[in-house]
């Protein structure tokens, strides 16, 4: 939720916990079904030339642009300009069966993208996500056929939590985390870019991701603790969260050769997106649920069934809500999650996220079995 970072940090200086109390949480978890298509979407997927029509329009010309249209907005306009997303270049070929040389059935690889709100009220929710990750990924490894994983965490703004914290602390002290206040390290390049995979914690300490990537791969030492390090993205981020724009950017041109997320998104991998935020994305991110859906589908070459979307969001507008004042209703984010065949959501106010992720394992397993390699 939108609490000013300065107020949060000054409160912390008085040794008062930052964020909202949560005494009224209900252990019940709310979820919703999914629908299979969004009508009236025009998508240009990277490196494709075929047109399909699964309830909407998906056309491939290889230009790397996504334009959203709907019956209410047939021109795809947002104000006076159309909303377009770059979706990156072709991410390479598909690994064949080493025995036959033919494409293998099901998915052999999974790319996990976690989009984590780093605004002022998210400390408890980040801790719950970190606590549930080990069980989730272990269940995936024991259940799903895929054995090759990429795991990337991004936050919801293009700032630098360490610098924002220091700007406040330097009003009281001459140093911040060992740096003199008149010579603080300034974020540049990837570290100042929305949608870039995180490699450090909010204090600017390296989390130990191996391989020189901005994502974890198979063989990552201390996987659970490394994930916890990057997933606890801090609470000093911009209160104007942009989770959907960060998500779309993360799977777009940032994956191209020489770019910040190079190599994360693979052509022959199932994409599993998990987003967690206690605020509706109704004003800040570019686009709307139709366009966000189109952007992800375009990034996966027009194959919507090759995407799993999991959302942990506020549910006070739903029957029997778990959230009772701690999170904002999120109808747009709920619509986005439900727009995917393999899309679902749960309440961010649940005291334990393990049941949500336990249920998600079977969804990921089914999506992996039905995975269709791009042509």
mmCIF file of C-alpha atoms in Angstrom:
data_model
loop_
_atom_site.group_PDB
_atom_site.id
_atom_site.type_symbol
_atom_site.label_atom_id
_atom_site.label_comp_id
_atom_site.label_asym_id
_atom_site.label_seq_id
_atom_site.Cartn_x
_atom_site.Cartn_y
_atom_site.Cartn_z
ATOM 1 C CA UNK A 1 0.000 0.000 0.000
ATOM 2 C CA UNK A 2 1.148 3.533 -0.536
ATOM 3 C CA UNK A 3 2.977 4.606 2.567
ATOM 4 C CA UNK A 4 5.715 7.219 2.109
ATOM 5 C CA UNK A 5 9.124 5.623 2.483
ATOM 6 C CA UNK A 6 10.363 8.484 4.645
ATOM 7 C CA UNK A 7 7.592 8.040 7.170
ATOM 8 C CA UNK A 8 8.191 4.326 7.303
ATOM 9 C CA UNK A 9 11.921 4.711 7.857
ATOM 10 C CA UNK A 10 11.590 7.435 10.444
ATOM 11 C CA UNK A 11 9.199 5.207 12.342
ATOM 12 C CA UNK A 12 11.764 2.436 12.142
ATOM 13 C CA UNK A 13 14.305 4.732 13.771
ATOM 14 C CA UNK A 14 11.986 4.841 16.755
ATOM 15 C CA UNK A 15 12.035 1.011 16.797
ATOM 16 C CA UNK A 16 8.401 0.712 15.769
ATOM 17 C CA UNK A 17 7.611 -1.939 13.179
ATOM 18 C CA UNK A 18 6.929 -0.617 9.700
ATOM 19 C CA UNK A 19 3.731 -1.799 8.043
ATOM 20 C CA UNK A 20 0.244 -2.604 9.137
ATOM 21 C CA UNK A 21 -0.777 -4.924 11.937
ATOM 22 C CA UNK A 22 -2.539 -8.086 10.954
ATOM 23 C CA UNK A 23 -4.480 -9.331 13.941
ATOM 24 C CA UNK A 24 -7.677 -9.975 12.002
ATOM 25 C CA UNK A 25 -6.308 -12.303 9.359
ATOM 26 C CA UNK A 26 -8.526 -15.188 8.438
ATOM 27 C CA UNK A 27 -6.767 -18.465 7.591
ATOM 28 C CA UNK A 28 -9.241 -19.091 4.779
ATOM 29 C CA UNK A 29 -7.811 -18.675 1.291
ATOM 30 C CA UNK A 30 -9.845 -17.373 -1.603
ATOM 31 C CA UNK A 31 -9.259 -18.479 -5.168
ATOM 32 C CA UNK A 32 -11.046 -18.164 -8.431
ATOM 33 C CA UNK A 33 -11.451 -20.122 -11.603
ATOM 34 C CA UNK A 34 -9.978 -19.210 -14.933
ATOM 35 C CA UNK A 35 -11.151 -18.440 -18.427
ATOM 36 C CA UNK A 36 -9.401 -19.540 -21.566
ATOM 37 C CA UNK A 37 -9.341 -16.561 -23.889
ATOM 38 C CA UNK A 38 -9.507 -12.804 -24.118
ATOM 39 C CA UNK A 39 -11.372 -11.709 -27.268
ATOM 40 C CA UNK A 40 -10.105 -8.995 -29.557
ATOM 41 C CA UNK A 41 -6.354 -9.142 -28.832
ATOM 42 C CA UNK A 42 -3.890 -8.510 -31.624
ATOM 43 C CA UNK A 43 -0.460 -9.887 -30.802
ATOM 44 C CA UNK A 44 2.778 -9.810 -32.693
ATOM 45 C CA UNK A 45 5.026 -12.546 -31.329
ATOM 46 C CA UNK A 46 8.795 -12.603 -31.870
ATOM 47 C CA UNK A 47 10.022 -14.686 -34.774
ATOM 48 C CA UNK A 48 6.609 -16.024 -35.821
ATOM 49 C CA UNK A 49 4.658 -15.792 -39.041
ATOM 50 C CA UNK A 50 1.487 -17.770 -38.343
ATOM 51 C CA UNK A 51 -1.877 -16.456 -37.207
ATOM 52 C CA UNK A 52 -4.108 -18.249 -34.718
ATOM 53 C CA UNK A 53 -7.441 -17.291 -33.230
ATOM 54 C CA UNK A 54 -8.082 -18.871 -29.786
ATOM 55 C CA UNK A 55 -11.059 -16.651 -29.003
ATOM 56 C CA UNK A 56 -9.130 -13.571 -29.988
ATOM 57 C CA UNK A 57 -6.657 -12.632 -32.711
ATOM 58 C CA UNK A 58 -2.979 -13.483 -32.485
ATOM 59 C CA UNK A 59 -0.931 -12.523 -35.502
ATOM 60 C CA UNK A 60 2.793 -12.976 -35.918
ATOM 61 C CA UNK A 61 4.916 -10.812 -38.177
ATOM 62 C CA UNK A 62 8.203 -10.818 -36.285
ATOM 63 C CA UNK A 63 8.226 -7.107 -35.446
ATOM 64 C CA UNK A 64 8.345 -7.622 -31.685
ATOM 65 C CA UNK A 65 5.372 -5.372 -30.876
ATOM 66 C CA UNK A 66 2.150 -6.009 -29.013
ATOM 67 C CA UNK A 67 -0.929 -3.919 -29.690
ATOM 68 C CA UNK A 68 -4.033 -4.431 -27.582
ATOM 69 C CA UNK A 69 -7.541 -4.042 -28.909
ATOM 70 C CA UNK A 70 -10.976 -4.785 -27.498
ATOM 71 C CA UNK A 71 -14.595 -4.243 -28.433
ATOM 72 C CA UNK A 72 -14.662 -1.253 -26.116
ATOM 73 C CA UNK A 73 -11.410 0.058 -27.525
ATOM 74 C CA UNK A 74 -11.102 -1.244 -31.096
ATOM 75 C CA UNK A 75 -8.107 0.900 -31.975
ATOM 76 C CA UNK A 76 -6.012 -0.239 -29.034
ATOM 77 C CA UNK A 77 -5.619 3.337 -27.905
ATOM 78 C CA UNK A 78 -4.777 4.637 -24.453
ATOM 79 C CA UNK A 79 -5.722 8.260 -24.644
ATOM 80 C CA UNK A 80 -4.382 9.451 -27.983
ATOM 81 C CA UNK A 81 -1.686 6.770 -28.385
ATOM 82 C CA UNK A 82 -1.789 3.007 -28.745
ATOM 83 C CA UNK A 83 -0.319 0.845 -25.994
ATOM 84 C CA UNK A 84 2.541 -1.261 -27.296
ATOM 85 C CA UNK A 85 5.043 -3.545 -25.592
ATOM 86 C CA UNK A 86 8.325 -4.811 -26.989
ATOM 87 C CA UNK A 87 8.620 -8.541 -26.467
ATOM 88 C CA UNK A 88 12.217 -9.217 -27.362
ATOM 89 C CA UNK A 89 13.915 -11.281 -29.988
ATOM 90 C CA UNK A 90 13.757 -14.990 -30.719
ATOM 91 C CA UNK A 91 15.219 -16.756 -27.663
ATOM 92 C CA UNK A 92 16.785 -19.655 -29.541
ATOM 93 C CA UNK A 93 15.941 -23.136 -30.689
ATOM 94 C CA UNK A 94 14.269 -26.065 -28.964
ATOM 95 C CA UNK A 95 16.323 -28.908 -27.527
ATOM 96 C CA UNK A 96 15.383 -32.213 -29.210
ATOM 97 C CA UNK A 97 15.153 -35.643 -27.642
ATOM 98 C CA UNK A 98 18.796 -36.811 -27.534
ATOM 99 C CA UNK A 99 17.719 -40.342 -28.467
ATOM 100 C CA UNK A 100 15.453 -39.602 -31.441
ATOM 101 C CA UNK A 101 16.265 -36.047 -32.471
ATOM 102 C CA UNK A 102 12.574 -35.246 -32.365
ATOM 103 C CA UNK A 103 10.965 -32.580 -30.110
ATOM 104 C CA UNK A 104 10.233 -33.995 -26.672
ATOM 105 C CA UNK A 105 6.705 -34.076 -25.302
ATOM 106 C CA UNK A 106 5.757 -31.834 -22.406
ATOM 107 C CA UNK A 107 7.996 -29.170 -20.972
ATOM 108 C CA UNK A 108 11.584 -29.934 -20.083
ATOM 109 C CA UNK A 109 12.308 -26.432 -18.747
ATOM 110 C CA UNK A 110 10.491 -23.902 -16.567
ATOM 111 C CA UNK A 111 11.200 -20.192 -16.192
ATOM 112 C CA UNK A 112 9.875 -18.857 -12.871
ATOM 113 C CA UNK A 113 9.337 -15.106 -12.569
ATOM 114 C CA UNK A 114 8.424 -13.626 -9.171
ATOM 115 C CA UNK A 115 7.144 -10.028 -9.122
ATOM 116 C CA UNK A 116 7.297 -8.741 -5.529
ATOM 117 C CA UNK A 117 5.885 -5.441 -4.289
ATOM 118 C CA UNK A 118 8.596 -3.489 -2.446
ATOM 119 C CA UNK A 119 6.414 -0.726 -0.994
ATOM 120 C CA UNK A 120 6.120 0.186 2.677
ATOM 121 C CA UNK A 121 3.584 -2.368 3.903
ATOM 122 C CA UNK A 122 5.028 -5.558 2.406
ATOM 123 C CA UNK A 123 7.553 -6.892 4.953
ATOM 124 C CA UNK A 124 5.298 -9.600 6.384
ATOM 125 C CA UNK A 125 4.107 -10.707 2.959
ATOM 126 C CA UNK A 126 7.663 -10.976 1.636
ATOM 127 C CA UNK A 127 8.574 -13.110 4.641
ATOM 128 C CA UNK A 128 5.596 -15.392 3.973
ATOM 129 C CA UNK A 129 6.634 -15.765 0.326
ATOM 130 C CA UNK A 130 10.210 -16.621 1.285
ATOM 131 C CA UNK A 131 9.001 -19.147 3.857
ATOM 132 C CA UNK A 132 6.799 -20.950 1.312
ATOM 133 C CA UNK A 133 9.346 -21.085 -1.518
ATOM 134 C CA UNK A 134 11.358 -24.111 -0.383
ATOM 135 C CA UNK A 135 8.256 -26.304 -0.102
ATOM 136 C CA UNK A 136 6.961 -25.050 -3.446
ATOM 137 C CA UNK A 137 10.120 -25.649 -5.437
ATOM 138 C CA UNK A 138 10.705 -29.006 -3.741
ATOM 139 C CA UNK A 139 7.185 -30.120 -4.707
ATOM 140 C CA UNK A 140 7.806 -28.912 -8.260
ATOM 141 C CA UNK A 141 11.022 -30.917 -8.433
ATOM 142 C CA UNK A 142 9.301 -34.026 -7.082
ATOM 143 C CA UNK A 143 6.164 -33.743 -9.232
ATOM 144 C CA UNK A 144 6.807 -31.996 -12.540
ATOM 145 C CA UNK A 145 8.735 -33.621 -15.384
ATOM 146 C CA UNK A 146 10.859 -30.537 -16.054
ATOM 147 C CA UNK A 147 14.311 -30.590 -14.480
ATOM 148 C CA UNK A 148 15.816 -27.357 -15.819
ATOM 149 C CA UNK A 149 14.799 -24.167 -14.013
ATOM 150 C CA UNK A 150 15.425 -20.452 -14.188
ATOM 151 C CA UNK A 151 14.198 -18.430 -11.181
ATOM 152 C CA UNK A 152 14.182 -14.633 -11.266
ATOM 153 C CA UNK A 153 12.842 -12.085 -8.760
ATOM 154 C CA UNK A 154 11.979 -8.492 -9.656
ATOM 155 C CA UNK A 155 10.438 -5.682 -7.629
ATOM 156 C CA UNK A 156 7.820 -3.132 -8.602
ATOM 157 C CA UNK A 157 9.774 0.056 -9.177
ATOM 158 C CA UNK A 158 12.897 1.244 -10.952
ATOM 159 C CA UNK A 159 14.480 2.769 -7.882
ATOM 160 C CA UNK A 160 17.107 1.585 -5.452
ATOM 161 C CA UNK A 161 15.889 0.707 -1.955
ATOM 162 C CA UNK A 162 19.363 1.096 -0.462
ATOM 163 C CA UNK A 163 19.726 4.629 -1.793
ATOM 164 C CA UNK A 164 16.201 5.622 -0.759
ATOM 165 C CA UNK A 165 16.853 4.377 2.772
ATOM 166 C CA UNK A 166 20.135 6.242 2.979
ATOM 167 C CA UNK A 167 18.583 9.500 1.819
ATOM 168 C CA UNK A 168 16.407 9.384 4.927
ATOM 169 C CA UNK A 169 19.020 8.079 7.359
ATOM 170 C CA UNK A 170 21.502 10.718 6.221
ATOM 171 C CA UNK A 171 19.156 13.329 7.641
ATOM 172 C CA UNK A 172 20.159 11.972 11.047
ATOM 173 C CA UNK A 173 23.588 10.358 10.639
ATOM 174 C CA UNK A 174 26.794 11.092 8.683
ATOM 175 C CA UNK A 175 27.008 7.542 7.281
ATOM 176 C CA UNK A 176 24.681 4.873 5.913
ATOM 177 C CA UNK A 177 25.710 1.213 5.867
ATOM 178 C CA UNK A 178 29.357 2.292 6.007
ATOM 179 C CA UNK A 179 29.111 4.794 3.156
ATOM 180 C CA UNK A 180 29.651 8.515 3.845
ATOM 181 C CA UNK A 181 26.469 10.417 3.165
ATOM 182 C CA UNK A 182 28.243 12.774 0.782
ATOM 183 C CA UNK A 183 29.422 9.865 -1.372
ATOM 184 C CA UNK A 184 26.607 7.320 -1.598
ATOM 185 C CA UNK A 185 26.792 4.766 -4.446
ATOM 186 C CA UNK A 186 24.427 5.803 -7.212
ATOM 187 C CA UNK A 187 22.441 3.126 -9.093
ATOM 188 C CA UNK A 188 23.135 3.011 -12.794
ATOM 189 C CA UNK A 189 22.362 0.733 -15.715
ATOM 190 C CA UNK A 190 20.561 -2.464 -14.797
ATOM 191 C CA UNK A 191 20.291 -1.543 -11.131
ATOM 192 C CA UNK A 192 18.183 1.480 -12.064
ATOM 193 C CA UNK A 193 15.921 -0.317 -14.561
ATOM 194 C CA UNK A 194 12.351 -1.511 -14.039
ATOM 195 C CA UNK A 195 11.883 -5.255 -14.528
ATOM 196 C CA UNK A 196 15.499 -6.279 -13.983
ATOM 197 C CA UNK A 197 16.297 -9.405 -11.986
ATOM 198 C CA UNK A 198 17.565 -8.686 -8.499
ATOM 199 C CA UNK A 199 20.933 -9.917 -7.252
ATOM 200 C CA UNK A 200 21.256 -8.008 -3.962
ATOM 201 C CA UNK A 201 19.262 -7.456 -0.801
ATOM 202 C CA UNK A 202 17.936 -4.001 0.207
ATOM 203 C CA UNK A 203 21.165 -3.218 2.105
ATOM 204 C CA UNK A 204 23.113 -3.672 -1.172
ATOM 205 C CA UNK A 205 24.667 -6.972 -0.039
ATOM 206 C CA UNK A 206 25.170 -9.567 -2.754
ATOM 207 C CA UNK A 207 22.842 -12.574 -2.442
ATOM 208 C CA UNK A 208 25.249 -15.024 -4.058
ATOM 209 C CA UNK A 209 23.507 -15.836 -7.344
ATOM 210 C CA UNK A 210 26.000 -17.870 -9.351
ATOM 211 C CA UNK A 211 26.812 -17.874 -13.046
ATOM 212 C CA UNK A 212 26.870 -14.142 -13.612
ATOM 213 C CA UNK A 213 23.126 -14.012 -14.288
ATOM 214 C CA UNK A 214 20.308 -12.016 -12.725
ATOM 215 C CA UNK A 215 18.438 -15.249 -12.095
ATOM 216 C CA UNK A 216 19.074 -18.558 -10.367
ATOM 217 C CA UNK A 217 19.656 -21.764 -12.320
ATOM 218 C CA UNK A 218 19.933 -25.470 -11.543
ATOM 219 C CA UNK A 219 22.756 -26.105 -9.137
ATOM 220 C CA UNK A 220 22.414 -22.770 -7.358
ATOM 221 C CA UNK A 221 24.005 -23.323 -3.919
ATOM 222 C CA UNK A 222 21.690 -22.736 -0.976
ATOM 223 C CA UNK A 223 18.727 -22.158 -3.268
ATOM 224 C CA UNK A 224 16.153 -21.466 -0.523
ATOM 225 C CA UNK A 225 18.323 -18.955 1.329
ATOM 226 C CA UNK A 226 19.393 -17.277 -1.923
ATOM 227 C CA UNK A 227 15.763 -16.901 -2.946
ATOM 228 C CA UNK A 228 14.913 -15.497 0.484
ATOM 229 C CA UNK A 229 17.726 -12.958 0.120
ATOM 230 C CA UNK A 230 16.420 -11.563 -3.172
ATOM 231 C CA UNK A 231 12.681 -12.072 -2.470
ATOM 232 C CA UNK A 232 12.767 -9.924 0.659
ATOM 233 C CA UNK A 233 12.993 -6.918 -1.617
ATOM 234 C CA UNK A 234 12.497 -4.445 1.204
ATOM 235 C CA UNK A 235 9.866 -1.840 1.992
ATOM 236 C CA UNK A 236 11.566 1.333 0.791
ATOM 237 C CA UNK A 237 10.329 1.171 -2.787
ATOM 238 C CA UNK A 238 8.171 3.720 -4.551
ATOM 239 C CA UNK A 239 4.612 3.722 -3.205
ATOM 240 C CA UNK A 240 3.347 3.945 -6.786
ATOM 241 C CA UNK A 241 3.879 0.269 -7.501
ATOM 242 C CA UNK A 242 4.050 -0.947 -11.112
ATOM 243 C CA UNK A 243 3.918 -4.757 -10.859
ATOM 244 C CA UNK A 244 2.382 -5.386 -14.267
ATOM 245 C CA UNK A 245 4.653 -3.018 -16.155
ATOM 246 C CA UNK A 246 7.646 -4.560 -14.371
ATOM 247 C CA UNK A 247 6.435 -8.040 -15.370
ATOM 248 C CA UNK A 248 5.926 -7.102 -19.026
ATOM 249 C CA UNK A 249 9.313 -5.375 -19.160
ATOM 250 C CA UNK A 250 11.067 -8.332 -17.537
ATOM 251 C CA UNK A 251 10.010 -10.738 -20.311
ATOM 252 C CA UNK A 252 10.567 -8.250 -23.142
ATOM 253 C CA UNK A 253 13.682 -6.843 -24.733
ATOM 254 C CA UNK A 254 15.604 -7.074 -21.442
ATOM 255 C CA UNK A 255 16.126 -10.741 -22.421
ATOM 256 C CA UNK A 256 17.962 -9.858 -25.629
ATOM 257 C CA UNK A 257 21.680 -10.492 -26.043
ATOM 258 C CA UNK A 258 23.713 -8.062 -23.981
ATOM 259 C CA UNK A 259 20.695 -6.861 -21.986
ATOM 260 C CA UNK A 260 20.137 -7.100 -18.228
ATOM 261 C CA UNK A 261 18.003 -10.290 -18.149
ATOM 262 C CA UNK A 262 19.796 -12.003 -21.029
ATOM 263 C CA UNK A 263 18.978 -15.701 -21.213
ATOM 264 C CA UNK A 264 16.221 -15.800 -18.612
ATOM 265 C CA UNK A 265 13.225 -16.379 -20.899
ATOM 266 C CA UNK A 266 13.658 -19.449 -23.070
ATOM 267 C CA UNK A 267 11.637 -20.370 -26.136
ATOM 268 C CA UNK A 268 11.164 -23.987 -25.094
ATOM 269 C CA UNK A 269 10.343 -23.381 -21.409
ATOM 270 C CA UNK A 270 7.043 -23.099 -19.575
ATOM 271 C CA UNK A 271 6.714 -19.612 -18.076
ATOM 272 C CA UNK A 272 5.366 -19.415 -14.503
ATOM 273 C CA UNK A 273 4.674 -15.870 -13.286
ATOM 274 C CA UNK A 274 3.886 -15.199 -9.623
ATOM 275 C CA UNK A 275 3.019 -11.667 -8.559
ATOM 276 C CA UNK A 276 2.424 -10.521 -4.991
ATOM 277 C CA UNK A 277 1.133 -7.067 -4.066
ATOM 278 C CA UNK A 278 -1.288 -5.542 -1.569
ATOM 279 C CA UNK A 279 -2.223 -2.701 -3.943
ATOM 280 C CA UNK A 280 -4.339 -2.652 -7.095
ATOM 281 C CA UNK A 281 -2.407 -1.796 -10.264
ATOM 282 C CA UNK A 282 -5.009 0.631 -11.551
ATOM 283 C CA UNK A 283 -3.127 3.798 -12.425
ATOM 284 C CA UNK A 284 0.622 3.258 -12.441
ATOM 285 C CA UNK A 285 1.472 0.540 -14.966
ATOM 286 C CA UNK A 286 1.199 1.106 -18.678
ATOM 287 C CA UNK A 287 -1.727 -0.799 -20.182
ATOM 288 C CA UNK A 288 -4.597 -2.837 -18.759
ATOM 289 C CA UNK A 289 -5.409 -6.528 -18.122
ATOM 290 C CA UNK A 290 -6.070 -7.216 -21.806
ATOM 291 C CA UNK A 291 -2.765 -5.694 -22.843
ATOM 292 C CA UNK A 292 -0.805 -7.377 -20.050
ATOM 293 C CA UNK A 293 -2.206 -10.728 -21.145
ATOM 294 C CA UNK A 294 -1.316 -9.975 -24.767
ATOM 295 C CA UNK A 295 2.236 -9.026 -23.845
ATOM 296 C CA UNK A 296 2.899 -12.297 -22.010
ATOM 297 C CA UNK A 297 1.308 -14.348 -24.792
ATOM 298 C CA UNK A 298 3.434 -12.557 -27.381
ATOM 299 C CA UNK A 299 6.574 -13.244 -25.355
ATOM 300 C CA UNK A 300 5.656 -16.946 -25.545
ATOM 301 C CA UNK A 301 5.142 -16.924 -29.322
ATOM 302 C CA UNK A 302 1.357 -16.710 -29.185
ATOM 303 C CA UNK A 303 0.993 -19.914 -27.141
ATOM 304 C CA UNK A 304 -1.144 -18.873 -24.161
ATOM 305 C CA UNK A 305 -1.238 -22.406 -22.765
ATOM 306 C CA UNK A 306 2.536 -22.221 -22.177
ATOM 307 C CA UNK A 307 2.018 -19.719 -19.353
ATOM 308 C CA UNK A 308 0.981 -20.188 -15.715
ATOM 309 C CA UNK A 309 -0.028 -17.072 -13.768
ATOM 310 C CA UNK A 310 -0.320 -17.047 -9.961
ATOM 311 C CA UNK A 311 -1.387 -13.929 -8.089
ATOM 312 C CA UNK A 312 -1.406 -13.120 -4.374
ATOM 313 C CA UNK A 313 -3.572 -10.009 -4.104
ATOM 314 C CA UNK A 314 -6.098 -8.184 -1.924
ATOM 315 C CA UNK A 315 -9.587 -9.679 -1.738
ATOM 316 C CA UNK A 316 -11.793 -7.333 0.381
ATOM 317 C CA UNK A 317 -14.308 -7.083 -2.481
ATOM 318 C CA UNK A 318 -14.817 -10.856 -2.600
ATOM 319 C CA UNK A 319 -17.208 -13.120 -0.646
ATOM 320 C CA UNK A 320 -15.698 -14.213 2.688
ATOM 321 C CA UNK A 321 -12.580 -12.052 2.283
ATOM 322 C CA UNK A 322 -9.391 -12.827 4.140
ATOM 323 C CA UNK A 323 -8.247 -9.210 3.964
ATOM 324 C CA UNK A 324 -10.086 -6.947 6.407
ATOM 325 C CA UNK A 325 -8.367 -3.617 5.864
ATOM 326 C CA UNK A 326 -4.779 -4.688 5.200
ATOM 327 C CA UNK A 327 -4.888 -4.715 1.384
ATOM 328 C CA UNK A 328 -6.698 -2.986 -1.448
ATOM 329 C CA UNK A 329 -9.249 -4.750 -3.636
ATOM 330 C CA UNK A 330 -7.602 -5.685 -6.942
ATOM 331 C CA UNK A 331 -10.223 -6.423 -9.617
ATOM 332 C CA UNK A 332 -7.852 -5.615 -12.495
ATOM 333 C CA UNK A 333 -5.143 -7.923 -11.192
ATOM 334 C CA UNK A 334 -7.739 -10.611 -10.557
ATOM 335 C CA UNK A 335 -9.045 -10.202 -14.118
ATOM 336 C CA UNK A 336 -5.511 -10.557 -15.441
ATOM 337 C CA UNK A 337 -4.852 -13.778 -13.504
ATOM 338 C CA UNK A 338 -8.190 -15.274 -14.513
ATOM 339 C CA UNK A 339 -7.612 -14.473 -18.194
ATOM 340 C CA UNK A 340 -5.195 -17.409 -18.505
ATOM 341 C CA UNK A 341 -6.109 -21.051 -18.922
ATOM 342 C CA UNK A 342 -3.644 -21.802 -16.118
ATOM 343 C CA UNK A 343 -4.287 -18.690 -14.055
ATOM 344 C CA UNK A 344 -5.375 -18.417 -10.415
ATOM 345 C CA UNK A 345 -5.104 -16.109 -7.437
ATOM 346 C CA UNK A 346 -5.145 -16.258 -3.651
ATOM 347 C CA UNK A 347 -5.429 -13.758 -0.836
ATOM 348 C CA UNK A 348 -2.268 -11.903 0.079
ATOM 349 C CA UNK A 349 -3.646 -11.682 3.624
ATOM 350 C CA UNK A 350 -3.515 -15.452 4.182
ATOM 351 C CA UNK A 351 -1.222 -16.171 7.137
ATOM 352 C CA UNK A 352 0.433 -19.036 5.254
ATOM 353 C CA UNK A 353 0.998 -19.151 1.491
ATOM 354 C CA UNK A 354 1.906 -22.854 1.476
ATOM 355 C CA UNK A 355 -1.664 -24.067 0.661
ATOM 356 C CA UNK A 356 -1.806 -21.719 -2.326
ATOM 357 C CA UNK A 357 1.509 -22.932 -3.680
ATOM 358 C CA UNK A 358 0.648 -26.562 -2.923
ATOM 359 C CA UNK A 359 -2.415 -26.208 -5.158
ATOM 360 C CA UNK A 360 -0.320 -24.433 -7.780
ATOM 361 C CA UNK A 361 2.007 -27.427 -8.141
ATOM 362 C CA UNK A 362 -0.703 -29.506 -9.826
ATOM 363 C CA UNK A 363 -1.525 -26.590 -12.135
ATOM 364 C CA UNK A 364 2.121 -26.275 -13.156
ATOM 365 C CA UNK A 365 2.309 -30.041 -13.634
ATOM 366 C CA UNK A 366 -0.724 -30.037 -15.934
ATOM 367 C CA UNK A 367 0.567 -27.062 -17.907
ATOM 368 C CA UNK A 368 3.926 -28.787 -18.293
ATOM 369 C CA UNK A 369 2.281 -31.958 -19.600
ATOM 370 C CA UNK A 370 0.262 -29.922 -22.118
ATOM 371 C CA UNK A 371 3.192 -27.717 -23.133
ATOM 372 C CA UNK A 372 3.336 -27.080 -26.875
ATOM 373 C CA UNK A 373 6.771 -26.263 -28.310
ATOM 374 C CA UNK A 374 6.680 -23.219 -30.609
ATOM 375 C CA UNK A 375 6.842 -24.078 -34.287
#
